[in-house]
Amino acid sequence: MTLGMVILFFLLMICGMPLFAALLVTALAGFAWIGDLSLLRIMVQQFFGGMDLFSLMAIPFFIFAGTLMDQAGMTERLLHMARALVGHLRGGVGYVNVVGSIIFAGINGSAAADTSALGTVLIPAMERDGYDRSYAAGLTAGSSLIGPIIPPSIFMILYAALTRTSVGGLFLAGVVPGLILGLAFMAMNYFHARSCGISVAGGAFSFSGLATAVGRGMSALVAPFIIIGGIVFGVMTPTESGAVAAAYVAVAGVLWTRELTLAGFWSAVFRTVRLTSSIFLIMGAAAVIGWLMAWEQVPQEFAARVMPFVGNKILVLALLSLVTFFVGMFMEEVATLVLLTPVFLPIAKAAQIDPLVFGIVMILNITIALITPPMGACVYIAAAVGNVPLTAMFRRIWPFVACAMGVVMLMIIFPGLILLIPRAFGF
Amino acid sequence: MTGDMGDVSLFSGRFRNICAPAAKGLAKGSLWLAGVLFLVMTGDILAGVGSRYIFKAVPVWTEELARYTLVWMVMIAANPALYFSDHMAIDLDIFPGRTARGIALVRGVLFVGILGFMTWQGSLYATKMVPFKTMGLGISKAIPLAAVPAGLGLVLVQYLLMLGAGRGRRS
């Protein structure tokens, strides 16, 4: 039955059916296969239950805070800050792209939002500095992967809700891998800028210029402190810290940057509810499939096949990474996370892999799928905002995929890097 | 990567002129309602935080209100998300004309079918839960559960209106 459901699901996806509907049709086919009509009510029960979780409520607030920041002119201030920090180096705009992604990651936690916000400004700027347009779009898409790794992160909230792991611990666990990913992309850019003879376009570095930029960007930098600080120090739950951060951005947008208008505010609200709806419908539908998988004992069957390898943590993590990566290539990220986590968790537990390590490795793999064909949303966005043909984008993206995969391997071999900060904070 | 389901034109003329503004009106009206629900939810969460630090206590109903408001917001915003092509889907566009039309028809039938089924099942389930009360708010459990049939029913109406309007592909 499971194989039949997988085939049906992919057929429905290829037919262009919205993901939530494809999952529900697949689930209905699964229930029809079981043949017990009394179980049909479970579809609605699980669909509702998949959305009705307090811990998931942080998601709309993170989306709202990020969207509101753009409307409040804080995005432009952050970009200016990144430019003041690294714009003076050879190939400086390339570094600005990566550093901008790191700073943005601390605010909205969405790779797609980073790609569109940074790509619009930086792809043309990189081209002016002598970069090839498709490389610029590739770097924008690649560096946006840092978004869901450095806290706050929508994927981390989801993983925490599914596995009852501490959100604060996960947020802290993402810091080092996110920074290493950023450094890896900067190293790639360094060699690319050297080999292509990219000039130094910005002026000399100035402390006063940096101080001014940081001062202007301070309005935006407070938000991640509210979110991360509130959670890590136990002052607020993730949902509460998201709501407080969103309220802060709204007030700061009116009183501090003075760029947030009523129309901009409502635009952010509408964008948030539409995006939240599309994410939560998938989570509800995936919960129905999750119930069916549990009924069919898929996690136990999968675990039985992998159990012979559980003695070797690295092998288990590498195997689970590989499966996640391939599934992520063909499936939407939220659905991949919601469907695979319950299947893989018993194996990770049996292999005594720390849930924080397992979570970060899963999220890294799912995030990388954002830039792989055929479902790499960030590649599509970068191609659209950079006006680059998709074929050129998919040719250019593989070095960035390889670089990110290298970081995943590093995390698998040295899990201590993930646990460094969480352990320091007692998680 | 966002999907548009309104790519099958069934009607023309006056009917299309009625359906197009109706689809737009439904999407915009629902979007406003969902937006207001989102602000209510935000206010509720902020009130909970404030209450905890000012009065050292949080009313038991705040979490439940926030959760149910979120579910209603999600379900009400599902039809504008369809109208504005926000639902995730693959748009491969690789099939030739006749095959593509056949696929669109099958997809449309399945989409209407699953929405109809969930609306029907959702209504049955919500009705069954009428006598039961929620822990915090003390309201009938049917109230939050009704969000599923109401929201998916509106998605169905929106889809049919979009079909009636013969709306082409939007990227």
Coordinates of C-alpha atoms in Angstrom, one line a residue:
Chain A
M1 CA 0.0 0.0 0.0
T2 CA 2.8 2.4 0.9
L3 CA 4.5 2.1 -2.5
G4 CA 1.1 2.6 -4.2
M5 CA 0.5 5.7 -2.2
V6 CA 3.9 7.1 -3.0
I7 CA 3.4 6.5 -6.8
L8 CA -0.1 8.1 -6.7
F9 CA 1.2 11.1 -4.8
F10 CA 4.0 11.7 -7.3
L11 CA 1.5 11.3 -10.2
L12 CA -0.8 13.9 -8.6
M13 CA 2.2 16.2 -8.1
I14 CA 3.3 15.9 -11.7
C15 CA -0.3 16.7 -12.8
G16 CA 0.1 20.0 -11.0
M17 CA -2.4 19.4 -8.1
P18 CA -1.8 21.7 -5.1
L19 CA 0.3 19.8 -2.6
F20 CA -2.3 19.8 0.2
A21 CA -4.9 18.3 -2.1
A22 CA -2.5 15.8 -3.5
L23 CA -1.7 14.6 0.0
L24 CA -5.4 14.4 0.9
V25 CA -6.3 12.4 -2.3
T26 CA -3.4 10.1 -1.6
A27 CA -4.7 9.7 2.0
L28 CA -8.2 9.0 0.8
A29 CA -6.8 6.3 -1.5
G30 CA -5.0 4.8 1.5
F31 CA -8.2 4.7 3.6
A32 CA -10.0 3.1 0.6
W33 CA -7.3 0.5 0.5
I34 CA -7.7 -0.3 4.2
G35 CA -11.4 -0.6 3.4
D36 CA -12.8 0.4 6.8
L37 CA -15.3 3.3 6.3
S38 CA -15.5 4.1 10.0
L39 CA -11.9 5.3 9.7
L40 CA -12.8 8.1 7.3
R41 CA -13.6 10.5 10.1
I42 CA -9.9 10.3 11.1
M43 CA -9.1 12.3 8.0
V44 CA -10.8 15.4 9.3
Q45 CA -9.6 14.7 12.9
Q46 CA -6.0 14.5 11.8
F47 CA -6.2 17.3 9.3
F48 CA -7.5 19.6 12.1
G49 CA -5.1 18.2 14.7
G50 CA -2.1 18.8 12.3
M51 CA -2.9 22.5 12.4
D52 CA -4.1 22.9 16.0
L53 CA -0.8 23.0 17.8
F54 CA 0.3 26.0 20.0
S55 CA 4.0 25.4 19.3
L56 CA 3.4 25.9 15.5
M57 CA 1.8 29.3 16.1
A58 CA 5.2 30.9 16.0
I59 CA 5.4 30.4 12.3
P60 CA 2.9 33.2 11.2
F61 CA 4.6 35.6 13.5
F62 CA 8.1 35.0 12.1
I63 CA 6.6 35.4 8.6
F64 CA 4.8 38.6 9.7
A65 CA 7.9 40.1 11.4
G66 CA 10.0 39.5 8.2
T67 CA 7.4 40.9 5.8
L68 CA 6.8 43.9 8.1
M69 CA 10.5 44.6 8.2
D70 CA 10.6 44.9 4.5
Q71 CA 7.6 47.3 4.6
A72 CA 9.3 49.3 7.4
G73 CA 12.5 49.9 5.4
M74 CA 14.6 47.7 7.7
T75 CA 15.7 45.4 4.9
E76 CA 17.5 48.2 3.1
R77 CA 19.2 49.2 6.3
L78 CA 20.5 45.7 6.9
L79 CA 21.8 45.5 3.4
H80 CA 23.6 48.8 3.9
M81 CA 25.2 47.4 7.0
A82 CA 26.5 44.3 5.2
R83 CA 27.9 46.6 2.5
A84 CA 29.7 48.7 5.1
L85 CA 31.2 45.5 6.6
V86 CA 32.5 43.7 3.6
G87 CA 31.8 45.8 0.5
H88 CA 35.4 47.1 0.4
L89 CA 36.9 43.6 -0.3
R90 CA 37.7 42.2 -3.8
G91 CA 34.4 40.9 -5.2
G92 CA 32.8 42.7 -2.3
V93 CA 29.2 42.6 -3.4
G94 CA 29.5 38.8 -3.5
Y95 CA 30.4 38.9 0.2
V96 CA 27.6 41.4 0.9
N97 CA 25.3 38.8 -0.6
V98 CA 26.4 36.1 1.9
V99 CA 26.7 38.4 4.9
G100 CA 23.3 39.9 4.0
S101 CA 21.9 36.4 4.1
I102 CA 23.5 35.7 7.5
I103 CA 22.0 38.9 8.9
F104 CA 18.6 38.3 7.3
A105 CA 18.6 34.8 8.6
G106 CA 18.5 36.2 12.1
I107 CA 15.3 37.9 11.3
N108 CA 12.9 36.0 9.0
G109 CA 14.2 32.4 8.9
S110 CA 12.9 31.9 5.3
A111 CA 15.2 31.1 2.4
A112 CA 12.6 32.1 -0.2
A113 CA 12.2 35.6 1.4
D114 CA 16.0 36.1 1.5
T115 CA 16.3 35.1 -2.1
S116 CA 13.7 37.6 -3.3
A117 CA 14.7 40.4 -1.0
L118 CA 18.5 40.2 -1.6
G119 CA 18.3 39.0 -5.3
T120 CA 16.4 42.1 -6.4
V121 CA 19.1 44.4 -5.3
L122 CA 22.3 42.3 -5.3
I123 CA 22.1 40.4 -8.6
P124 CA 22.2 43.6 -10.7
A125 CA 24.8 45.1 -8.4
M126 CA 27.1 42.0 -8.7
E127 CA 26.7 42.1 -12.5
R128 CA 27.8 45.8 -12.5
D129 CA 30.9 44.7 -10.5
G130 CA 31.9 42.2 -13.2
Y131 CA 30.2 39.0 -12.0
D132 CA 28.4 36.7 -14.4
R133 CA 24.7 37.2 -13.9
S134 CA 24.0 33.4 -13.5
Y135 CA 26.7 33.1 -10.9
A136 CA 25.3 36.1 -9.0
A137 CA 21.8 34.5 -9.1
G138 CA 23.4 31.1 -8.0
L139 CA 25.2 32.8 -5.1
T140 CA 22.0 34.5 -4.0
A141 CA 20.0 31.2 -4.1
G142 CA 22.9 29.3 -2.4
S143 CA 23.5 31.8 0.4
S144 CA 19.8 32.0 1.1
L145 CA 20.1 28.5 2.5
I146 CA 21.6 30.1 5.6
G147 CA 18.1 31.5 6.4
P148 CA 16.5 28.4 7.8
I149 CA 19.7 27.3 9.6
I150 CA 20.5 30.4 11.6
P151 CA 17.7 31.1 14.1
P152 CA 14.8 31.8 14.0
S153 CA 13.8 29.1 11.7
I154 CA 10.3 27.9 10.6
F155 CA 11.7 24.4 10.0
M156 CA 13.1 24.2 13.5
I157 CA 9.8 25.1 15.0
L158 CA 8.2 22.3 13.0
Y159 CA 10.9 19.8 13.9
A160 CA 10.6 20.8 17.6
A161 CA 6.8 20.3 17.5
L162 CA 7.2 16.9 15.9
T163 CA 9.9 15.6 18.2
R164 CA 9.2 17.5 21.4
T165 CA 12.8 18.9 21.2
S166 CA 13.6 22.3 22.8
V167 CA 13.2 25.1 20.4
G168 CA 15.8 27.2 22.2
G169 CA 18.3 24.3 22.0
L170 CA 17.6 23.9 18.3
F171 CA 17.9 27.6 17.6
L172 CA 21.3 27.6 19.3
A173 CA 22.4 24.4 17.5
G174 CA 21.8 26.1 14.2
V175 CA 24.2 29.0 14.8
V176 CA 27.6 27.2 14.1
P177 CA 26.4 25.3 11.0
G178 CA 24.8 28.4 9.6
L179 CA 28.0 30.4 10.1
I180 CA 30.1 27.6 8.6
L181 CA 27.8 27.5 5.6
G182 CA 28.2 31.3 5.2
L183 CA 32.0 31.0 5.5
A184 CA 32.0 28.2 2.9
F185 CA 30.1 30.3 0.4
M186 CA 32.4 33.3 1.1
A187 CA 35.4 31.0 0.4
M188 CA 33.8 30.0 -2.9
N189 CA 33.3 33.6 -3.7
Y190 CA 36.9 34.5 -2.8
F191 CA 38.2 31.9 -5.4
H192 CA 35.6 32.9 -8.0
A193 CA 36.4 36.6 -7.6
R194 CA 40.2 35.9 -7.9
S195 CA 39.9 33.6 -10.9
C196 CA 37.5 36.0 -12.8
G197 CA 39.5 39.1 -11.9
I198 CA 36.6 40.8 -10.2
S199 CA 37.7 44.3 -9.2
V200 CA 37.3 46.1 -5.8
A201 CA 34.3 48.3 -6.4
G202 CA 33.5 49.8 -3.0
G203 CA 35.6 52.4 -1.3
A204 CA 38.1 51.8 1.5
F205 CA 36.8 50.3 4.8
S206 CA 35.8 53.0 7.3
F207 CA 34.9 52.4 11.0
S208 CA 32.8 55.5 11.1
G209 CA 30.9 54.3 8.0
L210 CA 30.4 50.9 9.6
A211 CA 29.3 52.6 12.9
T212 CA 26.8 54.7 11.0
A213 CA 25.4 51.7 9.1
V214 CA 25.1 49.7 12.3
G215 CA 23.4 52.6 14.0
R216 CA 20.8 52.8 11.2
G217 CA 20.4 49.0 11.1
M218 CA 19.9 48.8 14.9
S219 CA 16.2 49.1 14.5
A220 CA 16.2 45.8 12.7
L221 CA 18.7 44.1 14.8
V222 CA 16.6 44.3 18.0
A223 CA 14.1 41.8 16.6
P224 CA 16.3 38.7 16.5
F225 CA 17.4 39.5 20.1
I226 CA 13.8 39.5 21.2
I227 CA 13.1 36.2 19.4
I228 CA 16.2 34.3 20.3
G229 CA 16.8 35.9 23.7
G230 CA 13.2 35.5 24.7
I231 CA 13.3 31.8 23.9
V232 CA 16.8 30.8 25.0
F233 CA 16.5 32.6 28.4
G234 CA 13.0 31.1 29.0
V235 CA 11.3 34.5 29.2
M236 CA 8.8 33.7 26.4
T237 CA 7.6 30.7 24.3
P238 CA 8.6 30.8 20.6
T239 CA 5.0 31.9 19.7
E240 CA 5.1 34.7 22.3
S241 CA 8.5 35.9 21.2
G242 CA 7.4 35.9 17.6
A243 CA 4.3 38.0 18.5
V244 CA 6.3 40.4 20.6
A245 CA 9.0 40.7 17.8
A246 CA 6.3 41.4 15.2
A247 CA 4.7 44.0 17.5
Y248 CA 8.1 45.6 18.0
V249 CA 8.7 45.8 14.3
A250 CA 5.3 47.4 13.7
V251 CA 6.0 50.0 16.4
A252 CA 9.6 50.6 15.3
G253 CA 8.4 50.9 11.7
V254 CA 6.2 53.8 12.7
L255 CA 8.2 55.5 15.4
W256 CA 11.8 54.7 14.5
T257 CA 12.3 54.2 10.8
R258 CA 9.0 56.1 10.0
E259 CA 8.6 54.2 6.8
L260 CA 5.7 51.8 7.7
T261 CA 2.4 53.0 6.3
L262 CA -1.1 51.6 7.0
A263 CA -1.2 50.2 3.4
G264 CA 2.2 48.5 4.0
F265 CA 1.0 47.1 7.3
W266 CA -2.1 45.5 5.7
S267 CA 0.0 44.3 2.8
A268 CA 2.2 42.4 5.3
V269 CA -0.9 41.0 7.1
F270 CA -2.4 39.7 3.9
R271 CA 0.9 38.2 2.7
T272 CA 1.3 36.5 6.1
V273 CA -2.2 35.0 6.2
R274 CA -1.9 33.7 2.6
L275 CA 1.5 32.1 3.2
T276 CA 0.5 30.7 6.6
S277 CA -2.5 29.2 5.0
S278 CA -0.6 27.4 2.3
I279 CA 1.9 26.1 4.9
F280 CA -0.6 24.9 7.5
L281 CA -2.8 23.2 4.9
I282 CA 0.2 21.1 3.9
M283 CA 0.9 20.3 7.6
G284 CA -2.8 19.3 8.2
A285 CA -2.8 17.0 5.1
A286 CA 0.6 15.6 6.0
A287 CA -0.7 14.7 9.4
V288 CA -3.3 12.5 7.8
I289 CA -0.6 10.7 5.8
G290 CA 1.4 10.5 9.0
W291 CA -1.4 8.7 10.7
L292 CA -1.7 6.2 7.8
M293 CA 2.0 5.6 7.9
A294 CA 1.8 4.9 11.6
W295 CA -1.2 2.6 11.0
E296 CA 0.8 0.7 8.4
Q297 CA 3.8 0.6 10.7
V298 CA 6.1 2.2 8.1
P299 CA 8.5 3.7 10.7
Q300 CA 8.9 0.3 12.3
E301 CA 9.5 -1.4 8.9
F302 CA 12.0 1.2 7.8
A303 CA 13.7 1.0 11.2
A304 CA 14.0 -2.8 10.9
R305 CA 15.8 -2.4 7.6
V306 CA 18.2 0.2 8.9
M307 CA 18.8 -1.3 12.3
P308 CA 21.8 -3.4 11.2
F309 CA 23.7 -0.2 10.7
V310 CA 22.7 1.6 14.0
G311 CA 26.1 0.7 15.6
N312 CA 27.7 3.4 13.4
K313 CA 26.2 6.8 14.0
I314 CA 28.0 8.4 11.1
L315 CA 26.7 5.8 8.7
V316 CA 23.1 6.1 10.0
L317 CA 23.2 9.9 9.8
A318 CA 24.7 9.8 6.3
L319 CA 22.1 7.3 5.1
L320 CA 19.2 9.3 6.6
S321 CA 20.7 12.4 5.0
L322 CA 20.9 10.8 1.6
V323 CA 17.2 9.7 1.7
T324 CA 16.1 13.1 3.0
F325 CA 18.1 14.9 0.3
F326 CA 16.6 12.8 -2.5
V327 CA 13.1 13.0 -1.2
G328 CA 13.5 16.7 -0.7
M329 CA 14.5 17.1 -4.3
F330 CA 11.0 16.0 -5.4
M331 CA 8.8 17.1 -2.5
E332 CA 8.0 20.4 -0.9
E333 CA 10.2 21.1 2.2
V334 CA 7.5 21.3 4.9
A335 CA 5.9 18.1 3.7
T336 CA 9.3 16.3 3.6
L337 CA 10.0 17.3 7.1
V338 CA 6.6 16.5 8.5
L339 CA 6.5 13.1 6.7
L340 CA 10.1 11.9 7.2
T341 CA 10.8 13.0 10.8
P342 CA 8.4 10.5 12.5
V343 CA 9.8 7.7 10.2
F344 CA 13.5 8.5 10.9
L345 CA 13.2 9.5 14.6
P346 CA 13.1 5.9 16.0
I347 CA 16.2 5.1 14.1
A348 CA 18.1 8.2 15.3
K349 CA 17.0 7.3 18.8
A350 CA 18.2 3.7 18.5
A351 CA 21.5 4.9 17.1
Q352 CA 21.7 7.3 20.1
I353 CA 22.1 10.3 17.9
D354 CA 21.4 13.6 19.8
P355 CA 18.0 14.9 18.7
L356 CA 19.6 18.4 18.2
V357 CA 22.2 16.9 15.8
F358 CA 19.6 14.8 14.0
G359 CA 17.3 17.9 13.7
I360 CA 20.0 20.2 12.3
V361 CA 21.2 17.5 9.8
M362 CA 17.6 16.9 8.7
I363 CA 16.9 20.6 8.3
L364 CA 20.2 21.2 6.4
N365 CA 19.3 18.5 3.9
I366 CA 15.8 19.7 3.5
T367 CA 17.1 23.3 3.1
I368 CA 19.6 22.2 0.4
A369 CA 16.6 20.8 -1.6
L370 CA 15.5 24.4 -2.0
I371 CA 18.3 24.9 -4.6
T372 CA 18.2 21.5 -6.4
P373 CA 16.1 20.7 -9.5
P374 CA 13.2 20.1 -10.1
M375 CA 11.6 21.6 -6.9
G376 CA 14.2 24.1 -5.8
A377 CA 12.0 27.1 -5.0
C378 CA 15.0 29.4 -4.4
V379 CA 16.5 28.7 -7.8
Y380 CA 13.2 29.6 -9.4
I381 CA 13.0 32.8 -7.4
A382 CA 16.6 33.8 -8.1
A383 CA 16.1 33.0 -11.8
A384 CA 13.0 35.2 -11.9
V385 CA 14.3 38.2 -9.9
G386 CA 17.7 38.0 -11.7
N387 CA 16.2 37.4 -15.1
V388 CA 18.4 34.4 -15.7
P389 CA 17.3 31.4 -17.8
L390 CA 16.4 28.3 -15.7
T391 CA 18.8 26.1 -17.7
A392 CA 21.7 28.4 -16.9
M393 CA 20.6 28.6 -13.2
F394 CA 20.5 24.8 -12.8
R395 CA 23.9 24.5 -14.4
R396 CA 25.4 27.1 -12.1
I397 CA 23.8 25.8 -8.9
W398 CA 25.6 22.5 -8.5
P399 CA 28.9 23.9 -7.0
F400 CA 26.7 25.6 -4.3
V401 CA 24.9 22.3 -3.7
A402 CA 28.2 20.5 -3.4
C403 CA 29.5 23.2 -1.0
A404 CA 26.4 22.8 1.2
M405 CA 26.6 19.0 1.1
G406 CA 30.2 19.3 2.2
V407 CA 29.0 21.3 5.3
V408 CA 26.4 18.6 6.0
M409 CA 29.1 15.9 5.9
L410 CA 31.3 18.0 8.2
M411 CA 28.4 18.2 10.7
I412 CA 27.8 14.5 10.4
I413 CA 31.5 13.7 11.1
F414 CA 31.9 16.4 13.8
P415 CA 28.5 16.6 15.6
G416 CA 30.3 18.5 18.4
L417 CA 30.2 21.6 16.2
I418 CA 26.4 21.6 16.3
L419 CA 26.3 21.0 20.1
L420 CA 29.0 23.6 20.9
I421 CA 26.6 26.5 21.7
P422 CA 23.6 24.5 23.0
R423 CA 25.8 22.7 25.6
A424 CA 27.3 26.0 26.7
F425 CA 23.7 27.2 27.5
G426 CA 22.8 24.0 29.3
F427 CA 20.7 22.4 26.5
Chain B
M1 CA 6.3 26.7 -7.8
T2 CA 2.9 28.0 -6.8
G3 CA 0.0 26.3 -8.4
D4 CA -2.9 27.7 -10.3
M5 CA -5.9 25.5 -10.7
G6 CA -8.0 27.9 -12.7
D7 CA -6.8 26.8 -16.1
V8 CA -9.9 25.2 -17.5
S9 CA -12.4 27.4 -19.2
L10 CA -15.9 26.0 -19.1
F11 CA -18.2 29.0 -19.7
S12 CA -18.3 32.2 -21.6
G13 CA -20.1 35.5 -21.9
R14 CA -22.4 36.8 -19.2
F15 CA -21.7 33.9 -16.8
R16 CA -18.0 34.6 -17.0
N17 CA -18.8 38.3 -16.2
I18 CA -20.6 37.3 -13.1
C19 CA -18.0 34.7 -11.9
A20 CA -14.9 36.9 -12.3
P21 CA -15.9 39.6 -9.9
A22 CA -17.5 37.1 -7.5
A23 CA -14.2 35.2 -7.3
K24 CA -12.3 38.4 -6.7
G25 CA -14.8 39.5 -4.1
L26 CA -14.8 36.2 -2.3
A27 CA -10.9 36.2 -2.2
K28 CA -10.7 39.8 -1.1
G29 CA -13.4 39.5 1.5
S30 CA -11.9 36.3 2.9
L31 CA -8.5 37.9 3.0
W32 CA -9.8 40.8 5.1
L33 CA -11.5 38.4 7.5
A34 CA -8.4 36.3 7.8
G35 CA -6.3 39.4 8.4
V36 CA -8.6 40.5 11.2
L37 CA -8.5 37.0 12.7
F38 CA -4.7 37.2 12.6
L39 CA -4.7 40.5 14.4
V40 CA -7.1 39.1 17.0
M41 CA -4.7 36.2 17.5
T42 CA -1.7 38.5 17.8
G43 CA -3.6 40.7 20.4
D44 CA -4.5 37.6 22.3
I45 CA -0.9 36.3 22.5
L46 CA 0.4 39.7 23.5
A47 CA -2.3 40.1 26.1
G48 CA -1.3 36.7 27.5
V49 CA 2.4 37.8 27.8
G50 CA 1.4 41.1 29.3
S51 CA -0.9 39.4 31.8
R52 CA 1.7 36.9 32.8
Y53 CA 4.2 39.7 33.7
I54 CA 1.8 42.3 35.1
F55 CA -0.8 40.2 36.9
K56 CA 1.4 37.1 37.4
A57 CA -1.3 35.0 35.8
V58 CA -2.6 34.0 32.4
P59 CA -6.3 33.4 31.8
V60 CA -6.7 29.7 30.8
W61 CA -8.7 30.5 27.7
T62 CA -6.0 32.7 25.9
E63 CA -4.1 29.7 24.4
E64 CA -7.2 28.0 23.2
L65 CA -8.5 31.2 21.7
A66 CA -5.2 31.8 19.8
R67 CA -5.2 28.2 18.5
Y68 CA -8.7 28.2 17.3
T69 CA -8.4 31.7 15.8
L70 CA -5.3 30.4 13.9
V71 CA -7.2 27.4 12.5
W72 CA -10.1 29.6 11.4
M73 CA -7.6 32.1 9.9
V74 CA -5.8 29.4 8.0
M75 CA -9.0 27.9 6.6
I76 CA -10.5 31.3 5.6
A77 CA -7.3 32.3 3.9
A78 CA -7.2 29.1 1.9
N79 CA -9.5 30.4 -0.9
P80 CA -7.6 33.7 -1.4
A81 CA -4.4 31.6 -1.5
L82 CA -6.0 29.6 -4.3
Y83 CA -7.1 32.8 -6.1
F84 CA -3.6 34.4 -5.8
S85 CA -1.9 31.0 -6.7
D86 CA -0.1 30.7 -3.4
H87 CA -0.7 26.9 -2.9
M88 CA 2.5 24.9 -3.5
A89 CA 2.3 22.8 -6.7
I90 CA 4.6 21.8 -9.5
D91 CA 3.9 23.5 -12.8
L92 CA 5.9 21.3 -15.2
D93 CA 4.1 22.5 -18.4
I94 CA 5.7 19.7 -20.4
F95 CA 2.7 17.9 -21.8
P96 CA 1.4 18.6 -25.3
G97 CA -2.0 20.4 -25.8
R98 CA -4.5 17.5 -25.8
T99 CA -2.7 15.6 -23.0
A100 CA -2.4 18.8 -20.9
R101 CA -6.2 19.4 -21.3
G102 CA -6.9 15.8 -20.2
I103 CA -4.6 16.2 -17.2
A104 CA -6.3 19.5 -16.3
L105 CA -9.7 17.8 -16.4
V106 CA -8.6 14.9 -14.2
R107 CA -6.9 17.3 -11.8
G108 CA -10.0 19.4 -11.7
V109 CA -12.3 16.5 -11.0
L110 CA -10.0 15.1 -8.2
F111 CA -9.7 18.6 -6.7
V112 CA -13.5 19.2 -6.6
G113 CA -13.9 15.6 -5.4
I114 CA -11.5 15.8 -2.4
L115 CA -12.7 19.3 -1.4
G116 CA -16.3 18.1 -1.5
F117 CA -15.5 15.0 0.4
M118 CA -13.6 16.9 3.2
T119 CA -16.4 19.5 3.4
W120 CA -19.0 16.7 3.8
Q121 CA -16.9 14.7 6.3
G122 CA -15.9 17.9 8.1
S123 CA -19.6 18.9 8.5
L124 CA -20.5 15.4 9.8
Y125 CA -17.6 15.4 12.3
A126 CA -18.3 19.0 13.5
T127 CA -22.0 18.2 14.0
K128 CA -21.2 15.1 16.0
M129 CA -19.0 17.2 18.3
V130 CA -21.7 19.8 19.1
P131 CA -22.5 18.5 22.6
F132 CA -18.9 18.5 23.7
K133 CA -17.3 21.6 25.3
T134 CA -13.7 22.8 25.0
M135 CA -11.6 23.0 28.1
G136 CA -10.6 26.6 28.2
L137 CA -13.3 28.7 26.5
G138 CA -16.1 26.3 27.4
I139 CA -17.6 26.6 23.9
S140 CA -18.9 23.7 21.7
K141 CA -16.1 21.8 20.1
A142 CA -18.1 22.1 16.8
I143 CA -17.1 25.8 16.6
P144 CA -13.3 25.2 16.0
L145 CA -14.0 22.0 14.0
A146 CA -16.4 23.9 11.7
A147 CA -13.4 25.8 10.3
V148 CA -12.4 22.7 8.2
P149 CA -15.7 22.3 6.2
A150 CA -16.2 26.1 6.1
G151 CA -12.7 26.8 4.7
L152 CA -12.6 23.9 2.3
G153 CA -16.1 24.6 1.2
L154 CA -15.1 28.1 0.4
V155 CA -12.0 26.8 -1.6
L156 CA -14.5 24.7 -3.6
V157 CA -16.7 27.7 -4.3
Q158 CA -13.7 29.8 -5.2
Y159 CA -12.4 27.1 -7.6
L160 CA -15.8 26.8 -9.3
L161 CA -16.0 30.6 -9.6
M162 CA -12.5 30.6 -11.1
L163 CA -13.6 27.9 -13.6
G164 CA -16.7 29.9 -14.4
A165 CA -14.6 33.0 -14.9
G166 CA -12.3 31.0 -17.3
R167 CA -9.3 32.4 -15.5
G168 CA -6.1 31.5 -17.4
R169 CA -2.8 30.6 -15.9
R170 CA -1.2 33.1 -13.5
S171 CA 2.4 32.7 -12.5

